Coordinates of C-alpha atoms in Angstrom, one line a residue:
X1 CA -77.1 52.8 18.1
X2 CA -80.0 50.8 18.3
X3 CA -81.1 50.8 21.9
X4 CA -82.4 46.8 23.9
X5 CA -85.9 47.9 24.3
X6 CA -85.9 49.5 20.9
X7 CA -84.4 46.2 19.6
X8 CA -86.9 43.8 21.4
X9 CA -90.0 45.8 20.0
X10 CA -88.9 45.5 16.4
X11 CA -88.3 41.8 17.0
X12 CA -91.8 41.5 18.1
X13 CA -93.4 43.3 15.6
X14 CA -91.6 41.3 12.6
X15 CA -92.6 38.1 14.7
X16 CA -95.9 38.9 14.1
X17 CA -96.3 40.3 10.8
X18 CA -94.4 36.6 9.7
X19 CA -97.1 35.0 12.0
X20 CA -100.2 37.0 10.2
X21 CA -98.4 35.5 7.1
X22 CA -98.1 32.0 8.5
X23 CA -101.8 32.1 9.4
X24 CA -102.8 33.2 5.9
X25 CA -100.5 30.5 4.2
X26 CA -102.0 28.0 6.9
X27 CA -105.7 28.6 7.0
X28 CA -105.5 29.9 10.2
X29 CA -102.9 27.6 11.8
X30 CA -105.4 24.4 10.1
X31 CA -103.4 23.2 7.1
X32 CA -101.1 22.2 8.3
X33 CA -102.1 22.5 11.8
X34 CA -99.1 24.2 13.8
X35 CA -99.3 24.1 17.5
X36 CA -97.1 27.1 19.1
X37 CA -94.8 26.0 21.9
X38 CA -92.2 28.0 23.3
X39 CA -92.0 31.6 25.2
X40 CA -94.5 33.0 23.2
X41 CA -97.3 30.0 24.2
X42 CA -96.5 31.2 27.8
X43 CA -98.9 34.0 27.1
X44 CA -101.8 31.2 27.1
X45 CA -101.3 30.2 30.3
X46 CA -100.3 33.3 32.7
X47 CA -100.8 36.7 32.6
X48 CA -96.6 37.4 32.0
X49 CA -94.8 37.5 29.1
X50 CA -91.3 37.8 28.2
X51 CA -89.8 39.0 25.1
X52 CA -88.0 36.2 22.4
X53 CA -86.0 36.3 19.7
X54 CA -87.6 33.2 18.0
X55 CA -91.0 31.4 17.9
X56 CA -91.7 27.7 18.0
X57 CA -94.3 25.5 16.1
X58 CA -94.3 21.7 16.4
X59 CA -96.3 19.8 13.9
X60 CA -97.8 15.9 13.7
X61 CA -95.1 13.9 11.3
X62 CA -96.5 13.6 7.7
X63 CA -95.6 11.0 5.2
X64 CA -94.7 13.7 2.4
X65 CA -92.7 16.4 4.9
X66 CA -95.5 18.7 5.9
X67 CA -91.7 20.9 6.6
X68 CA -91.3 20.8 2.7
X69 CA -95.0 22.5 2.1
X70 CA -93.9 25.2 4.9
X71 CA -91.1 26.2 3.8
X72 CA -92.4 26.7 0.0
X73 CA -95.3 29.2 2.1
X74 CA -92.7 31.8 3.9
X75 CA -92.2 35.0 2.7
X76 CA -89.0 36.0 0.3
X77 CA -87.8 37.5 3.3
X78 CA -87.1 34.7 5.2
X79 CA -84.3 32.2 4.5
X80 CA -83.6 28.5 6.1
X81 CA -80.7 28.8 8.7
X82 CA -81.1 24.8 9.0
X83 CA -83.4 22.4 7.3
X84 CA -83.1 18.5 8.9
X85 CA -85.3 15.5 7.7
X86 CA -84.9 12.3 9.4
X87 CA -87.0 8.7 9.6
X88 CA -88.9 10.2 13.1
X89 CA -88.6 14.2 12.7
X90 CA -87.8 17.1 10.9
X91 CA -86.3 20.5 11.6
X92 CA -86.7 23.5 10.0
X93 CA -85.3 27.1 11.1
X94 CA -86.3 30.2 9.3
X95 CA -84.6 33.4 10.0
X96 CA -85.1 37.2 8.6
X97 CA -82.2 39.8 8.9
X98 CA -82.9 42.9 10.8
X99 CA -81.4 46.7 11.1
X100 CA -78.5 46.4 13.6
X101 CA -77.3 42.9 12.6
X102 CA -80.1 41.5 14.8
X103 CA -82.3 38.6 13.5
X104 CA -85.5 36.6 14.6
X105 CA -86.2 33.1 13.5
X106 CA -89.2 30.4 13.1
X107 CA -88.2 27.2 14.3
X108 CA -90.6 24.2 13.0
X109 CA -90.5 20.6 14.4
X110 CA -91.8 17.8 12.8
X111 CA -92.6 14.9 14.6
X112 CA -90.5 15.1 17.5
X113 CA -89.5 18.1 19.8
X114 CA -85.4 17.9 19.9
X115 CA -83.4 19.5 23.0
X116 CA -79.6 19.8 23.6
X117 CA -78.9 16.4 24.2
X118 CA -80.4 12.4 23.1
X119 CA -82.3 12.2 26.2
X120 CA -84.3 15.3 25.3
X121 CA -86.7 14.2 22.5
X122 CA -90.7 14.8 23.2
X123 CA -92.8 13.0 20.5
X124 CA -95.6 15.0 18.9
X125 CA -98.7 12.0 18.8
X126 CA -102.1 12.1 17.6
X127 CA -102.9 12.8 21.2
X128 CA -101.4 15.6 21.6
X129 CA -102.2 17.2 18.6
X130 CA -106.3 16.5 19.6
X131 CA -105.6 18.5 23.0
X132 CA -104.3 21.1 21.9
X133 CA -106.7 24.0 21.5
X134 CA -106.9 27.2 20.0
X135 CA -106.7 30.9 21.9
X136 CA -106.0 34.3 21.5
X137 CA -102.3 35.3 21.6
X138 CA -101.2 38.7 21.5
X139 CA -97.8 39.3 19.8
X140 CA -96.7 43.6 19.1
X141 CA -100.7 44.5 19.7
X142 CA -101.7 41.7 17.0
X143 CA -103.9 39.5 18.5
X144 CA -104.2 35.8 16.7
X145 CA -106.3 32.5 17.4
X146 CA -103.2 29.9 17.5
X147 CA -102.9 26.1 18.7
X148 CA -101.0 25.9 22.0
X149 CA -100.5 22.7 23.6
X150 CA -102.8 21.2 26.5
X151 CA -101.4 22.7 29.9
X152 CA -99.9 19.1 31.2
X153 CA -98.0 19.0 27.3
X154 CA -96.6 21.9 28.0
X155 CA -95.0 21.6 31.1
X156 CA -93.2 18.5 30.6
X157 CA -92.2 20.3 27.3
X158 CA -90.4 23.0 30.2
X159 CA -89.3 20.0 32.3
X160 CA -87.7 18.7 29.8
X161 CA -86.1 21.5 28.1
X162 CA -84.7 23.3 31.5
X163 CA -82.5 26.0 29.7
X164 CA -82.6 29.0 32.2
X165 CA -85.4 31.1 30.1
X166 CA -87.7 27.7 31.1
X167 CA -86.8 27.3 34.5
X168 CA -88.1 31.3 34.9
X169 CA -91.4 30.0 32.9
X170 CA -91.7 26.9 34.9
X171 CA -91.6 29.1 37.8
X172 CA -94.2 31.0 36.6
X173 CA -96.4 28.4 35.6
X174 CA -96.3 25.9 38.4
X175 CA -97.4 29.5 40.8
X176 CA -100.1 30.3 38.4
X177 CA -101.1 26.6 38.1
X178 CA -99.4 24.3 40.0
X179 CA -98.6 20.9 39.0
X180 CA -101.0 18.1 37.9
X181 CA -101.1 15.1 40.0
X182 CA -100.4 12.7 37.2
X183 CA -97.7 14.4 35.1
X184 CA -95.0 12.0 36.1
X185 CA -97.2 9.3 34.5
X186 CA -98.3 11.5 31.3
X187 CA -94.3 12.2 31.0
X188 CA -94.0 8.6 30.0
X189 CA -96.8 9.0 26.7
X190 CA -94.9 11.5 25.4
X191 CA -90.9 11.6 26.3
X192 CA -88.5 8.7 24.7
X193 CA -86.9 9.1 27.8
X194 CA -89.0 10.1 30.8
X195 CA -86.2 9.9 32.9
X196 CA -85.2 13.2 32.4
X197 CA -87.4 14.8 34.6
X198 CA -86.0 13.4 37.5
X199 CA -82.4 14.6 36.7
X200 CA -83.4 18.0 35.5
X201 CA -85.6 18.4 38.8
X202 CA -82.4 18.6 40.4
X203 CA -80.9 21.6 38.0
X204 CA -84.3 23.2 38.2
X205 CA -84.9 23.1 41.9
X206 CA -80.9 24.6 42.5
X207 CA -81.8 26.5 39.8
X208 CA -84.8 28.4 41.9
X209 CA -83.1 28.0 45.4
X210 CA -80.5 30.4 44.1
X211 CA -80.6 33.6 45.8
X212 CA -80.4 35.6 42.4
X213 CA -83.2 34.1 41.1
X214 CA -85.7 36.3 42.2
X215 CA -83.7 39.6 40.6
X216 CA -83.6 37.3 37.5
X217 CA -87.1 36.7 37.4
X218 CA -88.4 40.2 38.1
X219 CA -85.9 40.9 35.2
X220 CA -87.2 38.8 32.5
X221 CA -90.9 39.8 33.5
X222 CA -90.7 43.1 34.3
X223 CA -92.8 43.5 37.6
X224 CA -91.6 42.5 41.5
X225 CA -94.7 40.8 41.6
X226 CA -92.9 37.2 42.4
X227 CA -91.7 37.3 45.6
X228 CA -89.5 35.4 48.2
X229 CA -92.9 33.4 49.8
X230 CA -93.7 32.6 46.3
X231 CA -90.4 31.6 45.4
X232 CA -90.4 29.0 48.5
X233 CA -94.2 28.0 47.8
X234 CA -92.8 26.9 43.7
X235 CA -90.2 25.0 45.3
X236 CA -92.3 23.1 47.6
X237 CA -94.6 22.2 44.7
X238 CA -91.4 21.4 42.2
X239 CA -90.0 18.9 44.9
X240 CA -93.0 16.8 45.1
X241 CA -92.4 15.6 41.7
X242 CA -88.6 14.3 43.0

């Protein structure tokens, strides 16, 4: 039997032999240019990271489906789980079978980022595909020069998102960096409906007042470092934006 730890570090290291792939297909992440979102653009912006089963790429909407030219580029060993094309986005999820009945998967987003629900759609716009900027992100001791989105992007991506694995991220990113005095106002460029920040503040901040968040904080990231003060200092910050 295939052991967690065991599982995670195989999931990692396919990630990133499909990413080397991706950036060969791609001219380094330039053509067409892919901008990493998700856990793995954590990395960029704190010291923690967390392992995933699946890595995120959003992409600027092209007249002829830059999904289409992706999807011709994977490797034989990855198959489309989904493939979506509508008038303002597109979705396409690649996935590769692993030992164990495990799997990872590529998610790609044309256009528009897409959550759970209608409220939840972040549009991808020439802006901030020119913020976005390229650094060095380690994935299974492979390091690669990939697009991640400007810092303010990203968080309101988090905001918006607010599944449990984001509220632990947004944690960590609002104690590493805090929150920019104008996001509220750069929410409104980007999300159809910028409203949601306001009602997932509320699931984010009960969220973090929990008393077991801390254990399942230190248990995603693997250290103790995050602490009870900390904790209390996040919330402060996270409630000036209510």
């Amino acid at each position: 039997m295939v052991k967690h730890a065991e599982l995670m570090n195989l999931r990692e290291e396919e990630i990133s032999k499909i990413i080397e792939h991706i950036s060969k297909q791609t001219d380094g992440f330039d053509n067409p240019k892919l901008i990493l979102i998700g856990g793995y653009a954590l990395r960029a912006f704190t010291s923690f990271s967390r392992y995933t089963r699946d890595c995120d790429f959003v992409l600027k909407k092209s007249d002829g489906w830059n999904l289409d030219k992706i999807q011709k580029m994977l490797s034989k060993e990855m198959s489309a789980e989904a493939f979506e094309k509508r008038d303002s986005y597109g979705f396409l999820r690649c996935v590769k079978l692993l030992k164990a009945a495990a799997k990872i998967s590529i998610d790609f987003m044309e256009g528009e980022v897409r959550g759970r629900t209608d409220q939840q759609v972040f549009c991808i716009t020439e802006k901030f595909i020119q913020k976005a900027k390229k650094v060095k992100i380690t994935i299974a001791e492979k390091t690669f020069d990939m697009y991640v989105p400007d810092y303010m992007d990203y968080l309101v991506l988090k905001l918006m998102s607010a599944r449990p694995s984001d509220i632990r991220d947004l944690a960590t990113l609002v104690w590493k960096n805090g929150i920019p005095d104008d996001l509220k106002e750069e929410a409104k460029k980007t999300l159809a409906h910028p409203e949601i920040i306001e009602e997932n503040l509320k699931l984010i901040i009960s969220d973090i007042s929990d008393k077991r968040f801390l254990d399942s904080w230190k248990g995603t990231f693997v250290t103790t470092e995050f602490t009870e003060n900390i904790k209390e200092e996040v919330l402060k910050k996270l409630k000036t934006l209510s």
